[in-house]
Amino acid sequence: MKRFTLMALGSALLLGSCNQAQVPTEVTVDPATSGVITFTLKPALPVQGLSGQALPTPSNVRVLVTNPATGFKVIKDVAVAATSTTVEARVPAREGYVVEAFSYLTKSQWDKRILKTGSVNNISVTTGQTSTVNVTLQPLQMTLGLPTEVVAGDKFKATITNKSSFLNGITYFRISKDAFTRDDDFSISTAPYTSTSEVEMNAPASDAEGNLHVQTRSFIHERFAMNGESIVIFNYYSPSVDLGDAPASTVLKLPEGGIGIGIGY
């Protein structure tokens, strides 16, 4: 029997038409020409998140096995246990497999927080032999860049760096003169967004100087969604209030000069 071991050390959405994944149904694989990939999920030492804090223990690990040459694809979603968990997936014996995995924390049915990711490429599966690959999941480290100050009512640019290929191509932004108190206040219905590394936004009007707070929201890439599943339930916030990240903010200045108005009455 062919065995492939994936160790998800450390733990253990689709924006488009209706946000629903159109994923091929898993195929039946001939046992005579296949191998069994065995995923062993093992907890590891806590890994620090974006601002140096320890990330929470995930509730699940999702594993995606693909072969770009054949179009083969299988997804496994595994609940994290206190000890090691093993799950098997049968795949045709050949070269060129890619294994990708991410851990997430279920905060609610509609809010699953992406925590860590990892992948291994160019995996060969040979009938009757064992291939062992270890994957150590690491926290996402996407960061938000802001100018040192912005002027109330004027346009300014924000940038993102280190965006993971595990995330959907669109990044949404929200801004506020008040500090954010939780992540799930974030609505994307009217939020500015970008499919690149930069976005231009308008600073809010203000009659007092202070700070302008900015946050991003992204979703898991479409390839990780199961059939009929919306990617918008798999969230990544940067910086994350809920996970204890330091806030991202810039100085909000008032425009220089003014208008003198005289009114006769």
Short mmCIF file of C-alpha atoms in Angstrom, two decimals:
data_model
loop_
_atom_site.label_atom_id
_atom_site.label_comp_id
_atom_site.label_asym_id
_atom_site.label_seq_id
_atom_site.Cartn_x
_atom_site.Cartn_y
_atom_site.Cartn_z
CA MET A 1 0.00 0.00 0.00
CA LYS A 2 1.19 3.49 -0.86
CA ARG A 3 1.42 5.83 2.07
CA PHE A 4 2.00 9.54 2.17
CA THR A 5 2.18 11.27 5.56
CA LEU A 6 1.39 14.96 5.99
CA MET A 7 2.20 16.41 9.39
CA ALA A 8 0.37 19.68 9.92
CA LEU A 9 2.58 20.85 12.76
CA GLY A 10 1.27 23.77 14.72
CA SER A 11 -2.39 22.82 14.65
CA ALA A 12 -4.40 21.19 14.10
CA LEU A 13 -13.31 31.29 0.91
CA LEU A 14 -15.05 32.76 -3.79
CA LEU A 15 -15.97 36.04 -4.71
CA GLY A 16 -17.81 35.76 -7.94
CA SER A 17 -21.14 34.34 -8.93
CA CYS A 18 -23.04 33.68 -5.71
CA ASN A 19 -19.76 33.06 -3.84
CA GLN A 20 -20.26 29.34 -4.38
CA ALA A 21 -17.58 26.82 -5.22
CA GLN A 22 -18.05 24.63 -8.26
CA VAL A 23 -15.80 21.74 -7.28
CA PRO A 24 -15.70 18.41 -9.16
CA THR A 25 -17.07 15.45 -7.26
CA GLU A 26 -14.37 13.20 -5.85
CA VAL A 27 -13.58 10.38 -8.26
CA THR A 28 -13.21 6.68 -7.55
CA VAL A 29 -9.59 5.61 -7.86
CA ASP A 30 -8.54 2.15 -9.00
CA PRO A 31 -6.76 0.45 -6.06
CA ALA A 32 -4.49 -1.43 -8.48
CA THR A 33 -2.94 1.75 -9.85
CA SER A 34 -3.13 4.03 -6.83
CA GLY A 35 -1.58 4.83 -3.51
CA VAL A 36 -2.96 5.97 -0.18
CA ILE A 37 -1.98 9.39 1.08
CA THR A 38 -2.10 9.47 4.85
CA PHE A 39 -2.41 12.84 6.59
CA THR A 40 -1.24 12.88 10.18
CA LEU A 41 -2.18 16.08 11.98
CA LYS A 42 -0.06 16.75 15.02
CA PRO A 43 -0.07 19.68 17.44
CA ALA A 44 3.20 21.57 17.89
CA LEU A 45 4.61 24.42 19.92
CA PRO A 46 2.61 27.68 19.71
CA VAL A 47 3.63 29.91 16.81
CA GLN A 48 3.41 33.69 17.03
CA GLY A 49 0.98 35.63 14.89
CA LEU A 50 1.29 38.97 13.12
CA SER A 51 2.09 41.03 16.22
CA GLY A 52 3.99 38.43 18.21
CA GLN A 53 1.06 36.93 20.09
CA ALA A 54 0.45 33.19 20.20
CA LEU A 55 -2.31 32.12 17.82
CA PRO A 56 -5.26 30.19 19.27
CA THR A 57 -5.66 26.46 18.82
CA PRO A 58 -7.49 25.76 15.55
CA SER A 59 -10.67 23.72 15.28
CA ASN A 60 -9.91 22.21 11.83
CA VAL A 61 -7.27 21.64 9.20
CA ARG A 62 -8.27 21.59 5.52
CA VAL A 63 -6.01 19.67 3.15
CA LEU A 64 -6.07 19.99 -0.65
CA VAL A 65 -4.31 17.45 -2.89
CA THR A 66 -4.04 18.32 -6.60
CA ASN A 67 -2.18 17.17 -9.65
CA PRO A 68 -1.90 19.99 -12.22
CA ALA A 69 -1.05 17.58 -15.03
CA THR A 70 -4.20 15.47 -14.65
CA GLY A 71 -6.67 17.82 -12.94
CA PHE A 72 -7.01 15.43 -10.00
CA LYS A 73 -8.32 17.15 -6.87
CA VAL A 74 -9.38 15.96 -3.46
CA ILE A 75 -10.21 18.00 -0.33
CA LYS A 76 -10.21 16.71 3.22
CA ASP A 77 -11.40 18.73 6.22
CA VAL A 78 -10.28 17.31 9.55
CA ALA A 79 -11.37 18.30 13.04
CA VAL A 80 -8.39 18.85 15.31
CA ALA A 81 -8.12 16.50 18.27
CA ALA A 82 -6.03 16.74 21.43
CA THR A 83 -3.72 14.08 20.00
CA SER A 84 -2.67 13.07 16.50
CA THR A 85 -5.38 12.52 13.88
CA THR A 86 -4.87 10.40 10.77
CA VAL A 87 -6.95 10.66 7.57
CA GLU A 88 -6.42 8.74 4.34
CA ALA A 89 -7.04 9.75 0.71
CA ARG A 90 -6.51 7.42 -2.26
CA VAL A 91 -4.84 8.97 -5.33
CA PRO A 92 -3.61 7.61 -8.67
CA ALA A 93 0.07 6.68 -8.59
CA ARG A 94 2.06 9.27 -10.53
CA GLU A 95 4.35 12.29 -10.15
CA GLY A 96 3.60 15.97 -9.70
CA TYR A 97 1.22 16.11 -6.75
CA VAL A 98 0.81 19.31 -4.73
CA VAL A 99 -0.35 19.22 -1.11
CA GLU A 100 -1.66 22.41 0.49
CA ALA A 101 -3.13 22.81 3.96
CA PHE A 102 -4.49 25.55 6.17
CA SER A 103 -5.76 25.58 9.73
CA TYR A 104 -8.74 27.59 10.88
CA LEU A 105 -10.71 28.43 14.01
CA THR A 106 -14.51 28.23 13.83
CA LYS A 107 -15.86 31.29 15.65
CA SER A 108 -19.34 30.78 14.20
CA GLN A 109 -21.03 29.02 11.30
CA TRP A 110 -20.33 32.08 9.14
CA ASP A 111 -16.94 33.07 10.51
CA LYS A 112 -13.98 30.71 10.28
CA ARG A 113 -10.63 32.38 10.93
CA ILE A 114 -7.68 31.37 8.79
CA LEU A 115 -4.65 30.87 11.03
CA LYS A 116 -1.76 29.06 9.31
CA THR A 117 -0.88 27.66 5.89
CA GLY A 118 1.67 25.36 4.31
CA SER A 119 2.37 23.42 1.10
CA VAL A 120 4.67 20.91 -0.59
CA ASN A 121 5.15 20.55 -4.38
CA ASN A 122 6.39 17.90 -6.82
CA ILE A 123 5.36 14.85 -4.81
CA SER A 124 5.71 11.43 -6.43
CA VAL A 125 3.23 8.69 -5.56
CA THR A 126 4.41 5.21 -6.59
CA THR A 127 2.28 2.10 -6.20
CA GLY A 128 3.47 -0.11 -3.38
CA GLN A 129 5.92 2.39 -1.88
CA THR A 130 5.72 4.97 0.88
CA SER A 131 6.37 8.65 0.41
CA THR A 132 6.55 10.74 3.57
CA VAL A 133 6.26 14.54 3.47
CA ASN A 134 6.08 16.80 6.51
CA VAL A 135 4.39 20.20 6.29
CA THR A 136 4.82 22.75 9.06
CA LEU A 137 2.01 25.27 8.96
CA GLN A 138 3.04 28.90 9.46
CA PRO A 139 0.96 32.00 10.29
CA LEU A 140 0.00 34.35 7.49
CA GLN A 141 2.03 37.55 7.66
CA MET A 142 0.25 39.97 5.32
CA THR A 143 0.98 43.54 6.41
CA LEU A 144 -0.71 46.87 5.77
CA GLY A 145 1.28 49.95 4.73
CA LEU A 146 -0.03 53.46 5.40
CA PRO A 147 1.36 56.99 4.93
CA THR A 148 2.58 58.70 8.09
CA GLU A 149 -0.34 61.12 7.91
CA VAL A 150 -3.44 61.79 5.83
CA VAL A 151 -5.58 64.90 5.37
CA ALA A 152 -9.27 64.77 6.25
CA GLY A 153 -11.36 64.57 3.09
CA ASP A 154 -8.36 63.92 0.79
CA LYS A 155 -7.33 60.80 -1.07
CA PHE A 156 -4.56 58.57 0.25
CA LYS A 157 -3.02 55.23 -0.73
CA ALA A 158 -2.70 52.07 1.33
CA THR A 159 -0.58 49.07 0.36
CA ILE A 160 -0.48 45.39 1.27
CA THR A 161 2.60 43.17 1.26
CA ASN A 162 3.18 39.44 1.73
CA LYS A 163 -0.31 38.47 0.61
CA SER A 164 -0.53 34.69 0.59
CA SER A 165 -1.45 32.67 -2.50
CA PHE A 166 -3.84 30.84 -0.18
CA LEU A 167 -6.08 33.94 -0.22
CA ASN A 168 -8.61 35.11 -2.78
CA GLY A 169 -7.39 37.84 -5.15
CA ILE A 170 -9.51 40.65 -3.68
CA THR A 171 -8.62 42.53 -0.50
CA TYR A 172 -11.19 44.79 1.19
CA PHE A 173 -10.40 47.80 3.39
CA ARG A 174 -12.27 49.64 6.11
CA ILE A 175 -11.35 52.95 7.70
CA SER A 176 -12.57 54.72 10.82
CA LYS A 177 -11.68 57.62 13.06
CA ASP A 178 -12.51 55.31 15.98
CA ALA A 179 -10.49 52.23 16.89
CA PHE A 180 -12.07 48.94 15.81
CA THR A 181 -13.41 46.80 18.64
CA ARG A 182 -13.86 43.51 16.80
CA ASP A 183 -13.22 42.01 13.39
CA ASP A 184 -16.74 40.95 12.47
CA ASP A 185 -17.97 44.56 12.40
CA PHE A 186 -16.37 44.61 8.94
CA SER A 187 -18.86 44.87 6.05
CA ILE A 188 -17.60 44.46 2.48
CA SER A 189 -20.78 45.79 0.84
CA THR A 190 -19.45 49.36 0.55
CA ALA A 191 -15.78 48.81 1.38
CA PRO A 192 -12.96 49.92 -0.96
CA TYR A 193 -11.10 46.96 -2.44
CA THR A 194 -8.15 46.05 -4.60
CA SER A 195 -7.00 43.06 -6.62
CA THR A 196 -3.42 44.38 -6.62
CA SER A 197 -1.11 45.53 -3.83
CA GLU A 198 -2.40 49.10 -3.62
CA VAL A 199 -5.69 50.95 -3.21
CA GLU A 200 -6.64 54.64 -3.16
CA MET A 201 -9.26 55.78 -0.67
CA ASN A 202 -10.76 58.99 0.67
CA ALA A 203 -10.00 59.93 4.24
CA PRO A 204 -13.21 60.81 6.08
CA ALA A 205 -14.15 64.42 6.64
CA SER A 206 -13.38 65.65 10.13
CA ASP A 207 -13.42 68.82 12.19
CA ALA A 208 -10.77 67.54 14.61
CA GLU A 209 -7.37 65.95 14.24
CA GLY A 210 -6.73 62.46 15.56
CA ASN A 211 -5.95 58.98 14.23
CA LEU A 212 -7.33 57.12 11.23
CA HIS A 213 -7.59 53.35 11.70
CA VAL A 214 -7.39 50.94 8.75
CA GLN A 215 -7.98 47.18 8.47
CA THR A 216 -8.13 44.63 5.64
CA ARG A 217 -10.33 41.59 5.13
CA SER A 218 -9.54 38.71 2.78
CA PHE A 219 -10.96 35.25 2.11
CA ILE A 220 -9.56 31.82 1.33
CA HIS A 221 -8.84 31.06 -2.33
CA GLU A 222 -11.59 29.39 -4.36
CA ARG A 223 -9.63 26.16 -4.84
CA PHE A 224 -10.04 25.29 -1.16
CA ALA A 225 -13.85 25.51 -1.14
CA MET A 226 -15.93 22.37 -1.11
CA ASN A 227 -18.88 21.96 -3.47
CA GLY A 228 -21.52 24.65 -2.83
CA GLU A 229 -19.44 26.28 -0.07
CA SER A 230 -18.93 30.04 0.06
CA ILE A 231 -15.40 31.28 0.58
CA VAL A 232 -16.59 34.36 2.48
CA ILE A 233 -17.00 32.30 5.63
CA PHE A 234 -13.21 31.76 5.72
CA ASN A 235 -11.81 35.10 6.89
CA TYR A 236 -8.38 36.61 7.27
CA TYR A 237 -8.15 40.05 8.91
CA SER A 238 -5.01 42.18 8.99
CA PRO A 239 -4.45 43.41 11.58
CA SER A 240 -6.89 41.26 13.56
CA VAL A 241 -8.53 42.81 16.61
CA ASP A 242 -9.89 39.44 17.75
CA LEU A 243 -6.45 37.79 17.59
CA GLY A 244 -4.69 40.60 19.43
CA ASP A 245 -2.77 42.27 16.60
CA ALA A 246 -1.52 45.81 17.10
CA PRO A 247 -3.82 48.24 15.25
CA ALA A 248 -2.77 49.91 12.00
CA SER A 249 -3.35 53.65 12.05
CA THR A 250 -2.08 56.93 10.70
CA VAL A 251 -2.35 60.56 11.81
CA LEU A 252 -5.48 62.32 10.56
CA LYS A 253 -4.71 65.99 9.88
CA LEU A 254 -7.02 68.86 9.09
CA PRO A 255 -6.62 70.68 5.76
CA GLU A 256 -4.38 73.75 5.86
CA GLY A 257 -6.09 77.10 5.37
CA GLY A 258 -9.79 77.82 5.51
CA ILE A 259 -12.65 79.76 4.02
CA GLY A 260 -13.89 82.96 5.62
CA ILE A 261 -17.63 83.39 5.14
CA GLY A 262 -19.53 86.59 5.80
CA ILE A 263 -23.32 86.40 5.79
CA GLY A 264 -25.54 89.46 5.66
CA TYR A 265 -28.94 89.02 7.12
#
